[in-house]
Amino acid sequence: MNSFSIAVPGRILFGRGEAAKAPGLIAAFGVRGIVVHGADAARAGWLMQGLRAAGCEALGIACAGEPVLAVLEQAVAQARAHRPDWIVALGGGAALDLGKAIAALVPAPGEAMDYLEVVGRGLPLEAAPLPFIALPSTAGTGAEVTKNAVIGVPAQGRKVSLRDDRMLARLAIVDPALTDDCPRAVTLASGLDAITQVIEPYISCKATPYTDAITRPVIGPGLAALVTLMAGEDAQARDTLAWTSVCGGMALANAGLGAVHGLAGVIGGQTGAAHGAICGVLLGPVLAMNRARTDGQARARIDEVCALISGVLGGAAADAPQVLADWARTAGLPGLAAQGLAPADHAQVAEASAASSSMKGNPVPLPPADLVTVLQAAR
C-alpha cells in the first residue's frame, strides 16, 4: 500500500442544534471578525446577535452569488480595514468559498491573482490564513471541510482555486437544521454535487483507504436521501445528505475529483451557471464514459458505484449512468444548453477542461474527443 497523508479540518461538530453553540465557540478565536453570509442578511441575524451577546464585534459581508475576482478583492479590502481576528461563513458553498478566500488573503502580502491557480501566478501563501469557521446552510459542495476556495475569473472565462492545506476550517459546525426547507431546485443541484463528490473520490486514481472508508458507505444512502427530498421535506433525509456532503468534502480534499469537476470549472466560468447543476447533469455521462474506457480495478469500482445507483433508482447496474441522468432531468435539472453552454463551444470547453487540476483524479485520462461526447450527452 502506498503511503498517504490526511488533510482534515481542526474540528467538526455535526448534528441538529449544534449551530446554537457557534457564537460562544467563535468568540474563543477573538473579539473582532467578519461574517460572510448570503444575499439576505436577515438569515444571518441570529448569528450576528449571538456574537454581539458574546462580546464580539462582527462586520457582515454579503455574498450574492458564486464569488468572482472583483467581489473577492472588494471583500478583502473591507476585511483588512476591519482588522479581524477570524472569518466566519454562513451559507452555501459560494459564501463558504468567499469566506475561506478572505481568511487566506487578509494576512497575505500579495493580491488574489498572485495565488490563484491556472489564471494567476499560483504562488504559495506566504502567511498563515486567519482562523476560518464554517456553517453550511446547504448540503452540496463540502466547502466546510476542504482546503481550497473556488473563485470565478470572468475575464478568463474560468473558475479556479485558491488552495493551501492551512485553509482548512479551524471549526466546521454542520447543523442539518440549517438546510431544512432549502428550495427544491437548490436541494437537487447541491445534492447532486454532494453525490458527485463521494463518487469521484471513490473511483479516483488517487483514492486511499481513508477516502474509501468515508465515501463508499454514503453513496447509496446519500442518493436515496436526495430522492426522498425531491418528494417532500424530510428531516432524516436532510441529515443524511448533510453528512454525505461532509464526507465528500473530506474525500475530495484527500483524493481529488475527476472529469465532472474538470469540466464544471470551465463551464461555470463561461456560463455562470450554478456549480451543482452543472455537476449534476454531467455525472451520468461522465460515469458512462469512464465505464467504457476503464478495465481492471478501476472498472470494478465504477461497476460497484453503478450497482449502488441501481439499488436506489432501479434498473440494471450497466444502465445506471443513463438511469441517473434521466432521473435528474425528470426531477427538474436543466441540461447544459439550458444552462447556457452552446454546442458550438463544446470543443473549446473540452480542450480547456483536459488541462484542469480535477482531471488528474479521473480514473483514466479522457482526451478532448471523449469530453465532447460527454458534453453532447449532457446537452
mmCIF file of C-alpha atoms in Angstrom:
data_model
loop_
_atom_site.group_PDB
_atom_site.id
_atom_site.type_symbol
_atom_site.label_atom_id
_atom_site.label_comp_id
_atom_site.label_asym_id
_atom_site.label_seq_id
_atom_site.Cartn_x
_atom_site.Cartn_y
_atom_site.Cartn_z
ATOM 1 C CA MET A 1 0.000 0.000 0.000
ATOM 2 C CA ASN A 2 1.315 3.458 -0.916
ATOM 3 C CA SER A 3 1.836 5.947 1.881
ATOM 4 C CA PHE A 4 -0.530 8.892 2.159
ATOM 5 C CA SER A 5 -1.347 11.848 4.404
ATOM 6 C CA ILE A 6 -4.776 13.012 5.523
ATOM 7 C CA ALA A 7 -5.966 16.622 5.452
ATOM 8 C CA VAL A 8 -8.864 17.283 7.826
ATOM 9 C CA PRO A 9 -10.356 20.387 9.499
ATOM 10 C CA GLY A 10 -9.377 21.298 13.028
ATOM 11 C CA ARG A 11 -12.740 20.296 14.490
ATOM 12 C CA ILE A 12 -16.127 19.234 13.149
ATOM 13 C CA LEU A 13 -19.389 19.489 15.066
ATOM 14 C CA PHE A 14 -22.225 17.605 13.386
ATOM 15 C CA GLY A 15 -25.830 17.386 14.496
ATOM 16 C CA ARG A 16 -29.100 19.211 14.880
ATOM 17 C CA GLY A 17 -28.831 22.080 17.326
ATOM 18 C CA GLU A 18 -25.052 22.414 17.060
ATOM 19 C CA ALA A 19 -25.345 25.845 15.404
ATOM 20 C CA ALA A 20 -26.560 27.295 18.723
ATOM 21 C CA LYS A 21 -23.033 26.803 20.051
ATOM 22 C CA ALA A 22 -21.482 28.888 17.287
ATOM 23 C CA PRO A 23 -21.282 32.351 18.944
ATOM 24 C CA GLY A 24 -19.522 31.102 22.056
ATOM 25 C CA LEU A 25 -17.108 28.906 20.083
ATOM 26 C CA ILE A 26 -16.305 31.697 17.628
ATOM 27 C CA ALA A 27 -15.628 34.166 20.441
ATOM 28 C CA ALA A 28 -12.759 31.937 21.578
ATOM 29 C CA PHE A 29 -10.843 32.998 18.438
ATOM 30 C CA GLY A 30 -11.004 36.723 19.296
ATOM 31 C CA VAL A 31 -13.412 39.643 19.562
ATOM 32 C CA ARG A 32 -13.261 41.087 16.029
ATOM 33 C CA GLY A 33 -14.377 39.230 12.981
ATOM 34 C CA ILE A 34 -16.110 39.030 9.632
ATOM 35 C CA VAL A 35 -19.351 37.147 8.962
ATOM 36 C CA VAL A 36 -19.773 36.249 5.298
ATOM 37 C CA HIS A 37 -23.405 35.453 4.550
ATOM 38 C CA GLY A 38 -25.771 35.097 1.615
ATOM 39 C CA ALA A 39 -27.609 37.907 -0.132
ATOM 40 C CA ASP A 40 -30.275 38.047 2.596
ATOM 41 C CA ALA A 41 -28.502 39.425 5.670
ATOM 42 C CA ALA A 42 -31.544 38.682 7.811
ATOM 43 C CA ARG A 43 -30.796 34.965 7.569
ATOM 44 C CA ALA A 44 -27.581 35.615 9.488
ATOM 45 C CA GLY A 45 -29.324 37.756 12.107
ATOM 46 C CA TRP A 46 -29.328 35.036 14.748
ATOM 47 C CA LEU A 47 -25.569 34.626 14.419
ATOM 48 C CA MET A 48 -24.781 38.356 14.462
ATOM 49 C CA GLN A 49 -26.979 38.799 17.536
ATOM 50 C CA GLY A 50 -25.322 35.860 19.265
ATOM 51 C CA LEU A 51 -21.864 37.200 18.507
ATOM 52 C CA ARG A 52 -22.743 40.613 19.938
ATOM 53 C CA ALA A 53 -24.034 38.907 23.068
ATOM 54 C CA ALA A 54 -20.717 37.054 23.286
ATOM 55 C CA GLY A 55 -18.839 40.367 23.205
ATOM 56 C CA CYS A 56 -17.732 40.214 19.573
ATOM 57 C CA GLU A 57 -17.632 42.983 17.003
ATOM 58 C CA ALA A 58 -18.603 41.419 13.679
ATOM 59 C CA LEU A 59 -18.807 43.010 10.243
ATOM 60 C CA GLY A 60 -21.169 41.378 7.755
ATOM 61 C CA ILE A 61 -20.165 40.872 4.110
ATOM 62 C CA ALA A 62 -22.799 39.646 1.674
ATOM 63 C CA CYS A 63 -22.139 37.021 -0.985
ATOM 64 C CA ALA A 64 -24.942 37.412 -3.525
ATOM 65 C CA GLY A 65 -23.754 34.694 -5.920
ATOM 66 C CA GLU A 66 -20.806 32.484 -6.708
ATOM 67 C CA PRO A 67 -17.734 34.591 -5.869
ATOM 68 C CA VAL A 68 -15.801 36.244 -8.668
ATOM 69 C CA LEU A 69 -12.450 38.002 -8.542
ATOM 70 C CA ALA A 70 -13.780 41.560 -8.261
ATOM 71 C CA VAL A 71 -16.117 40.595 -5.400
ATOM 72 C CA LEU A 72 -13.257 38.843 -3.610
ATOM 73 C CA GLU A 73 -10.922 41.812 -3.979
ATOM 74 C CA GLN A 74 -13.543 44.209 -2.608
ATOM 75 C CA ALA A 75 -14.334 41.884 0.293
ATOM 76 C CA VAL A 76 -10.650 41.505 1.191
ATOM 77 C CA ALA A 77 -10.248 45.289 1.249
ATOM 78 C CA GLN A 78 -13.258 45.608 3.580
ATOM 79 C CA ALA A 79 -11.946 42.852 5.811
ATOM 80 C CA ARG A 80 -8.431 44.262 6.055
ATOM 81 C CA ALA A 81 -9.868 47.612 7.139
ATOM 82 C CA HIS A 82 -11.800 45.865 9.926
ATOM 83 C CA ARG A 83 -8.645 44.080 11.229
ATOM 84 C CA PRO A 84 -10.419 40.790 12.054
ATOM 85 C CA ASP A 85 -9.243 38.006 14.321
ATOM 86 C CA TRP A 86 -11.374 35.432 12.487
ATOM 87 C CA ILE A 87 -13.623 34.874 9.474
ATOM 88 C CA VAL A 88 -16.955 33.051 9.679
ATOM 89 C CA ALA A 89 -19.016 31.983 6.674
ATOM 90 C CA LEU A 90 -22.695 31.095 6.980
ATOM 91 C CA GLY A 91 -24.388 29.957 3.794
ATOM 92 C CA GLY A 92 -23.991 27.757 0.760
ATOM 93 C CA GLY A 93 -20.796 26.798 -0.984
ATOM 94 C CA ALA A 94 -20.370 30.243 -2.545
ATOM 95 C CA ALA A 95 -20.408 32.027 0.820
ATOM 96 C CA LEU A 96 -18.083 29.438 2.328
ATOM 97 C CA ASP A 97 -15.617 29.757 -0.554
ATOM 98 C CA LEU A 98 -15.644 33.552 -0.301
ATOM 99 C CA GLY A 99 -15.096 33.406 3.463
ATOM 100 C CA LYS A 100 -12.290 30.908 3.107
ATOM 101 C CA ALA A 101 -10.571 33.046 0.467
ATOM 102 C CA ILE A 102 -10.898 36.181 2.605
ATOM 103 C CA ALA A 103 -9.328 34.333 5.547
ATOM 104 C CA ALA A 104 -6.419 33.335 3.312
ATOM 105 C CA LEU A 105 -5.833 36.729 1.708
ATOM 106 C CA VAL A 106 -6.260 39.191 4.592
ATOM 107 C CA PRO A 107 -2.809 38.326 6.068
ATOM 108 C CA ALA A 108 -1.195 37.802 2.651
ATOM 109 C CA PRO A 109 1.253 40.437 1.367
ATOM 110 C CA GLY A 110 0.125 39.918 -2.220
ATOM 111 C CA GLU A 111 -3.178 40.116 -4.067
ATOM 112 C CA ALA A 112 -5.572 37.400 -5.173
ATOM 113 C CA MET A 113 -4.061 36.879 -8.644
ATOM 114 C CA ASP A 114 -0.698 36.142 -7.048
ATOM 115 C CA TYR A 115 -2.140 32.974 -5.508
ATOM 116 C CA LEU A 116 -4.902 31.768 -7.848
ATOM 117 C CA GLU A 117 -4.194 28.616 -9.834
ATOM 118 C CA VAL A 118 -4.216 28.380 -13.646
ATOM 119 C CA VAL A 119 -5.006 32.015 -14.482
ATOM 120 C CA GLY A 120 -2.872 33.608 -11.740
ATOM 121 C CA ARG A 121 0.708 33.146 -10.598
ATOM 122 C CA GLY A 122 -0.179 30.172 -8.408
ATOM 123 C CA LEU A 123 2.232 31.202 -5.663
ATOM 124 C CA PRO A 124 2.023 29.554 -2.230
ATOM 125 C CA LEU A 125 0.599 31.635 0.590
ATOM 126 C CA GLU A 126 3.422 33.312 2.491
ATOM 127 C CA ALA A 127 1.370 33.941 5.634
ATOM 128 C CA ALA A 128 -0.934 31.595 7.523
ATOM 129 C CA PRO A 129 -4.650 32.310 6.922
ATOM 130 C CA LEU A 130 -6.843 33.723 9.655
ATOM 131 C CA PRO A 131 -8.927 31.180 11.585
ATOM 132 C CA PHE A 132 -11.881 30.199 9.390
ATOM 133 C CA ILE A 133 -15.165 28.891 10.818
ATOM 134 C CA ALA A 134 -17.778 27.347 8.502
ATOM 135 C CA LEU A 135 -21.536 26.956 8.991
ATOM 136 C CA PRO A 136 -23.032 25.457 5.804
ATOM 137 C CA SER A 137 -26.698 26.072 5.048
ATOM 138 C CA THR A 138 -26.828 23.775 2.023
ATOM 139 C CA ALA A 139 -25.659 20.184 1.597
ATOM 140 C CA GLY A 140 -23.527 20.021 -1.505
ATOM 141 C CA THR A 141 -20.054 21.419 -2.003
ATOM 142 C CA GLY A 142 -18.486 20.201 1.245
ATOM 143 C CA ALA A 143 -16.595 23.520 1.303
ATOM 144 C CA GLU A 144 -16.771 23.462 5.094
ATOM 145 C CA VAL A 145 -14.080 20.749 5.115
ATOM 146 C CA THR A 146 -11.992 21.460 2.003
ATOM 147 C CA LYS A 147 -8.658 23.226 1.641
ATOM 148 C CA ASN A 148 -9.479 25.332 -1.408
ATOM 149 C CA ALA A 149 -11.800 28.165 -2.406
ATOM 150 C CA VAL A 150 -13.236 28.340 -5.925
ATOM 151 C CA ILE A 151 -13.231 31.814 -7.468
ATOM 152 C CA GLY A 152 -14.629 32.883 -10.826
ATOM 153 C CA VAL A 153 -12.433 34.943 -13.115
ATOM 154 C CA PRO A 154 -14.841 36.194 -15.809
ATOM 155 C CA ALA A 155 -12.093 37.855 -17.878
ATOM 156 C CA GLN A 156 -10.563 34.403 -18.355
ATOM 157 C CA GLY A 157 -13.865 32.530 -18.537
ATOM 158 C CA ARG A 158 -12.719 30.186 -15.784
ATOM 159 C CA LYS A 159 -13.358 29.139 -12.209
ATOM 160 C CA VAL A 160 -10.118 28.371 -10.436
ATOM 161 C CA SER A 161 -8.919 27.599 -6.933
ATOM 162 C CA LEU A 162 -7.012 29.339 -4.211
ATOM 163 C CA ARG A 163 -5.509 26.386 -2.369
ATOM 164 C CA ASP A 164 -3.459 25.725 0.767
ATOM 165 C CA ASP A 165 -3.582 22.998 3.430
ATOM 166 C CA ARG A 166 -3.856 25.762 6.050
ATOM 167 C CA MET A 167 -7.137 26.943 4.521
ATOM 168 C CA LEU A 168 -8.970 24.043 6.158
ATOM 169 C CA ALA A 169 -11.536 25.311 8.641
ATOM 170 C CA ARG A 170 -10.430 25.536 12.249
ATOM 171 C CA LEU A 171 -14.047 24.740 13.104
ATOM 172 C CA ALA A 172 -16.847 23.361 10.925
ATOM 173 C CA ILE A 173 -20.303 23.398 12.500
ATOM 174 C CA VAL A 174 -22.605 21.260 10.375
ATOM 175 C CA ASP A 175 -26.151 21.584 11.646
ATOM 176 C CA PRO A 176 -28.540 19.905 9.168
ATOM 177 C CA ALA A 177 -31.381 22.035 10.551
ATOM 178 C CA LEU A 178 -29.819 24.976 8.692
ATOM 179 C CA THR A 179 -30.624 23.147 5.445
ATOM 180 C CA ASP A 180 -34.284 22.450 6.288
ATOM 181 C CA ASP A 181 -36.746 23.819 3.730
ATOM 182 C CA CYS A 182 -33.976 24.659 1.292
ATOM 183 C CA PRO A 183 -35.682 25.322 -2.088
ATOM 184 C CA ARG A 184 -36.269 22.201 -4.163
ATOM 185 C CA ALA A 185 -34.114 23.294 -7.120
ATOM 186 C CA VAL A 186 -31.217 24.212 -4.826
ATOM 187 C CA THR A 187 -31.582 20.913 -2.959
ATOM 188 C CA LEU A 188 -31.462 18.999 -6.245
ATOM 189 C CA ALA A 189 -28.436 20.779 -7.669
ATOM 190 C CA SER A 190 -26.419 20.908 -4.441
ATOM 191 C CA GLY A 191 -27.433 17.360 -3.541
ATOM 192 C CA LEU A 192 -26.191 16.035 -6.880
ATOM 193 C CA ASP A 193 -22.926 17.855 -6.235
ATOM 194 C CA ALA A 194 -22.677 16.067 -2.887
ATOM 195 C CA ILE A 195 -23.301 12.707 -4.600
ATOM 196 C CA THR A 196 -20.726 13.524 -7.269
ATOM 197 C CA GLN A 197 -18.186 14.345 -4.578
ATOM 198 C CA VAL A 198 -18.449 10.944 -2.936
ATOM 199 C CA ILE A 199 -18.426 9.103 -6.254
ATOM 200 C CA GLU A 200 -15.486 10.863 -7.919
ATOM 201 C CA PRO A 201 -13.052 10.407 -4.993
ATOM 202 C CA TYR A 202 -14.109 6.736 -4.701
ATOM 203 C CA ILE A 203 -13.254 5.998 -8.332
ATOM 204 C CA SER A 204 -10.305 8.426 -8.378
ATOM 205 C CA CYS A 205 -6.888 7.134 -9.349
ATOM 206 C CA LYS A 206 -5.718 8.867 -6.138
ATOM 207 C CA ALA A 207 -8.173 7.099 -3.810
ATOM 208 C CA THR A 208 -6.840 5.896 -0.451
ATOM 209 C CA PRO A 209 -8.162 3.564 2.259
ATOM 210 C CA TYR A 210 -9.241 6.679 4.158
ATOM 211 C CA THR A 211 -11.258 8.140 1.296
ATOM 212 C CA ASP A 212 -12.724 4.713 0.503
ATOM 213 C CA ALA A 213 -13.878 4.405 4.110
ATOM 214 C CA ILE A 214 -15.789 7.694 4.093
ATOM 215 C CA THR A 215 -17.215 7.621 0.554
ATOM 216 C CA ARG A 216 -18.347 4.052 -0.151
ATOM 217 C CA PRO A 217 -20.839 3.867 2.759
ATOM 218 C CA VAL A 218 -22.669 7.088 1.843
ATOM 219 C CA ILE A 219 -23.106 6.824 -1.938
ATOM 220 C CA GLY A 220 -26.333 4.821 -1.769
ATOM 221 C CA PRO A 221 -27.819 6.497 1.326
ATOM 222 C CA GLY A 222 -26.943 9.958 0.021
ATOM 223 C CA LEU A 223 -28.686 9.330 -3.293
ATOM 224 C CA ALA A 224 -31.683 7.801 -1.525
ATOM 225 C CA ALA A 225 -31.931 10.867 0.720
ATOM 226 C CA LEU A 226 -31.942 13.140 -2.313
ATOM 227 C CA VAL A 227 -34.694 11.067 -3.928
ATOM 228 C CA THR A 228 -36.723 11.401 -0.721
ATOM 229 C CA LEU A 229 -36.252 15.176 -0.626
ATOM 230 C CA MET A 230 -37.460 15.519 -4.200
ATOM 231 C CA ALA A 231 -40.755 14.026 -2.987
ATOM 232 C CA GLY A 232 -41.064 16.264 0.080
ATOM 233 C CA GLU A 233 -39.353 17.703 3.136
ATOM 234 C CA ASP A 234 -37.816 15.100 5.457
ATOM 235 C CA ALA A 235 -35.528 15.840 8.409
ATOM 236 C CA GLN A 236 -33.773 12.479 8.372
ATOM 237 C CA ALA A 237 -33.020 12.837 4.664
ATOM 238 C CA ARG A 238 -31.611 16.314 5.327
ATOM 239 C CA ASP A 239 -29.347 14.840 8.000
ATOM 240 C CA THR A 240 -28.135 12.097 5.674
ATOM 241 C CA LEU A 241 -27.455 14.482 2.800
ATOM 242 C CA ALA A 242 -25.569 16.877 5.093
ATOM 243 C CA TRP A 243 -23.343 14.017 6.219
ATOM 244 C CA THR A 244 -22.816 12.957 2.601
ATOM 245 C CA SER A 245 -21.656 16.492 1.833
ATOM 246 C CA VAL A 246 -19.174 16.456 4.710
ATOM 247 C CA CYS A 247 -17.788 13.098 3.595
ATOM 248 C CA GLY A 248 -17.459 14.310 0.026
ATOM 249 C CA GLY A 249 -15.587 17.417 1.085
ATOM 250 C CA MET A 250 -13.109 15.460 3.189
ATOM 251 C CA ALA A 251 -12.688 12.897 0.409
ATOM 252 C CA LEU A 252 -12.010 15.397 -2.368
ATOM 253 C CA ALA A 253 -9.509 17.209 -0.145
ATOM 254 C CA ASN A 254 -7.544 13.958 0.002
ATOM 255 C CA ALA A 255 -8.209 12.064 -3.252
ATOM 256 C CA GLY A 256 -9.148 14.758 -5.726
ATOM 257 C CA LEU A 257 -12.106 14.621 -8.083
ATOM 258 C CA GLY A 258 -12.426 13.806 -11.778
ATOM 259 C CA ALA A 259 -13.847 14.733 -15.154
ATOM 260 C CA VAL A 260 -17.169 16.023 -13.822
ATOM 261 C CA HIS A 261 -15.440 18.775 -11.875
ATOM 262 C CA GLY A 262 -12.764 19.233 -14.534
ATOM 263 C CA LEU A 263 -15.498 20.169 -16.992
ATOM 264 C CA ALA A 264 -17.619 22.037 -14.443
ATOM 265 C CA GLY A 265 -14.896 24.545 -13.595
ATOM 266 C CA VAL A 266 -14.619 25.649 -17.205
ATOM 267 C CA ILE A 267 -18.366 25.584 -17.918
ATOM 268 C CA GLY A 268 -19.175 27.533 -14.762
ATOM 269 C CA GLY A 269 -16.589 30.158 -15.604
ATOM 270 C CA GLN A 270 -18.057 30.635 -19.069
ATOM 271 C CA THR A 271 -21.769 30.470 -18.328
ATOM 272 C CA GLY A 272 -22.165 31.499 -14.699
ATOM 273 C CA ALA A 273 -24.478 28.513 -14.194
ATOM 274 C CA ALA A 274 -24.781 27.018 -10.710
ATOM 275 C CA HIS A 275 -21.941 24.636 -9.969
ATOM 276 C CA GLY A 276 -24.159 21.885 -8.557
ATOM 277 C CA ALA A 277 -26.467 21.966 -11.575
ATOM 278 C CA ILE A 278 -23.505 21.574 -13.927
ATOM 279 C CA CYS A 279 -22.073 18.671 -11.928
ATOM 280 C CA GLY A 280 -25.468 17.004 -11.671
ATOM 281 C CA VAL A 281 -26.082 16.945 -15.401
ATOM 282 C CA LEU A 282 -22.528 15.749 -16.141
ATOM 283 C CA LEU A 283 -22.383 12.929 -13.591
ATOM 284 C CA GLY A 284 -24.275 10.292 -15.582
ATOM 285 C CA PRO A 285 -22.480 10.905 -18.911
ATOM 286 C CA VAL A 286 -19.054 11.010 -17.243
ATOM 287 C CA LEU A 287 -19.755 7.755 -15.407
ATOM 288 C CA ALA A 288 -20.768 6.164 -18.707
ATOM 289 C CA MET A 289 -17.610 7.366 -20.459
ATOM 290 C CA ASN A 290 -15.335 6.272 -17.620
ATOM 291 C CA ARG A 291 -17.017 2.864 -17.564
ATOM 292 C CA ALA A 292 -16.416 2.476 -21.292
ATOM 293 C CA ARG A 293 -12.757 3.492 -21.061
ATOM 294 C CA THR A 294 -11.594 1.560 -17.974
ATOM 295 C CA ASP A 295 -10.848 -2.033 -17.093
ATOM 296 C CA GLY A 296 -9.441 -3.975 -14.144
ATOM 297 C CA GLN A 297 -9.764 -2.459 -10.684
ATOM 298 C CA ALA A 298 -10.855 0.942 -11.998
ATOM 299 C CA ARG A 299 -13.730 -0.646 -13.928
ATOM 300 C CA ALA A 300 -14.665 -2.750 -10.893
ATOM 301 C CA ARG A 301 -15.020 0.393 -8.770
ATOM 302 C CA ILE A 302 -17.198 2.087 -11.368
ATOM 303 C CA ASP A 303 -19.348 -1.036 -11.661
ATOM 304 C CA GLU A 304 -19.721 -1.033 -7.885
ATOM 305 C CA VAL A 305 -20.924 2.577 -7.979
ATOM 306 C CA CYS A 306 -23.356 1.704 -10.764
ATOM 307 C CA ALA A 307 -24.744 -1.128 -8.644
ATOM 308 C CA LEU A 308 -25.273 1.281 -5.740
ATOM 309 C CA ILE A 309 -27.109 3.710 -8.019
ATOM 310 C CA SER A 310 -29.319 0.976 -9.468
ATOM 311 C CA GLY A 311 -30.086 -0.180 -5.930
ATOM 312 C CA VAL A 312 -31.709 3.215 -5.321
ATOM 313 C CA LEU A 313 -33.143 4.140 -8.718
ATOM 314 C CA GLY A 314 -33.820 0.660 -10.133
ATOM 315 C CA GLY A 315 -32.811 -0.797 -13.481
ATOM 316 C CA ALA A 316 -29.755 -2.818 -14.392
ATOM 317 C CA ALA A 317 -26.392 -1.744 -12.994
ATOM 318 C CA ALA A 318 -24.983 -1.425 -16.519
ATOM 319 C CA ASP A 319 -27.662 1.165 -17.286
ATOM 320 C CA ALA A 320 -27.164 3.154 -14.064
ATOM 321 C CA PRO A 321 -25.408 6.189 -15.634
ATOM 322 C CA GLN A 322 -28.318 6.747 -18.021
ATOM 323 C CA VAL A 323 -30.924 5.973 -15.350
ATOM 324 C CA LEU A 324 -29.310 8.566 -13.078
ATOM 325 C CA ALA A 325 -29.209 11.156 -15.864
ATOM 326 C CA ASP A 326 -32.861 10.511 -16.718
ATOM 327 C CA TRP A 327 -33.910 10.730 -13.070
ATOM 328 C CA ALA A 328 -32.127 14.072 -12.621
ATOM 329 C CA ARG A 329 -33.787 15.516 -15.732
ATOM 330 C CA THR A 330 -37.206 14.283 -14.611
ATOM 331 C CA ALA A 331 -36.607 15.862 -11.189
ATOM 332 C CA GLY A 332 -36.128 19.202 -12.926
ATOM 333 C CA LEU A 333 -32.393 19.541 -13.608
ATOM 334 C CA PRO A 334 -31.793 21.514 -16.834
ATOM 335 C CA GLY A 335 -29.374 20.304 -19.489
ATOM 336 C CA LEU A 336 -26.202 22.162 -20.398
ATOM 337 C CA ALA A 337 -27.838 24.034 -23.265
ATOM 338 C CA ALA A 338 -30.480 25.419 -20.910
ATOM 339 C CA GLN A 339 -27.693 26.330 -18.500
ATOM 340 C CA GLY A 340 -26.073 28.497 -21.176
ATOM 341 C CA LEU A 341 -23.497 26.268 -22.880
ATOM 342 C CA ALA A 342 -23.840 26.358 -26.667
ATOM 343 C CA PRO A 343 -22.923 23.224 -28.676
ATOM 344 C CA ALA A 344 -20.518 25.384 -30.687
ATOM 345 C CA ASP A 345 -18.446 25.820 -27.508
ATOM 346 C CA HIS A 346 -18.098 22.115 -26.717
ATOM 347 C CA ALA A 347 -14.717 21.633 -28.388
ATOM 348 C CA GLN A 348 -13.170 24.666 -26.700
ATOM 349 C CA VAL A 349 -14.542 23.639 -23.299
ATOM 350 C CA ALA A 350 -13.195 20.109 -23.765
ATOM 351 C CA GLU A 351 -9.719 21.390 -24.641
ATOM 352 C CA ALA A 352 -9.605 23.747 -21.652
ATOM 353 C CA SER A 353 -11.006 21.130 -19.262
ATOM 354 C CA ALA A 354 -8.475 18.481 -20.239
ATOM 355 C CA ALA A 355 -5.751 20.532 -18.539
ATOM 356 C CA SER A 356 -7.686 21.246 -15.323
ATOM 357 C CA SER A 357 -6.388 20.064 -11.960
ATOM 358 C CA SER A 358 -9.517 17.992 -11.256
ATOM 359 C CA MET A 359 -8.819 15.823 -14.307
ATOM 360 C CA LYS A 360 -5.745 14.441 -12.555
ATOM 361 C CA GLY A 361 -8.014 12.357 -10.310
ATOM 362 C CA ASN A 362 -10.100 10.822 -13.083
ATOM 363 C CA PRO A 363 -9.678 7.024 -13.165
ATOM 364 C CA VAL A 364 -8.416 7.195 -16.765
ATOM 365 C CA PRO A 365 -7.229 10.095 -18.942
ATOM 366 C CA LEU A 366 -10.039 11.278 -21.208
ATOM 367 C CA PRO A 367 -8.973 13.037 -24.422
ATOM 368 C CA PRO A 368 -10.918 16.084 -25.617
ATOM 369 C CA ALA A 369 -12.872 13.970 -28.120
ATOM 370 C CA ASP A 370 -14.307 11.883 -25.267
ATOM 371 C CA LEU A 371 -15.114 15.027 -23.301
ATOM 372 C CA VAL A 372 -17.018 16.426 -26.275
ATOM 373 C CA THR A 373 -19.069 13.216 -26.332
ATOM 374 C CA VAL A 374 -19.849 13.741 -22.626
ATOM 375 C CA LEU A 375 -20.919 17.334 -23.278
ATOM 376 C CA GLN A 376 -23.179 16.244 -26.105
ATOM 377 C CA ALA A 377 -24.836 13.655 -23.877
ATOM 378 C CA ALA A 378 -25.406 16.296 -21.177
ATOM 379 C CA ARG A 379 -26.724 18.848 -23.649
#
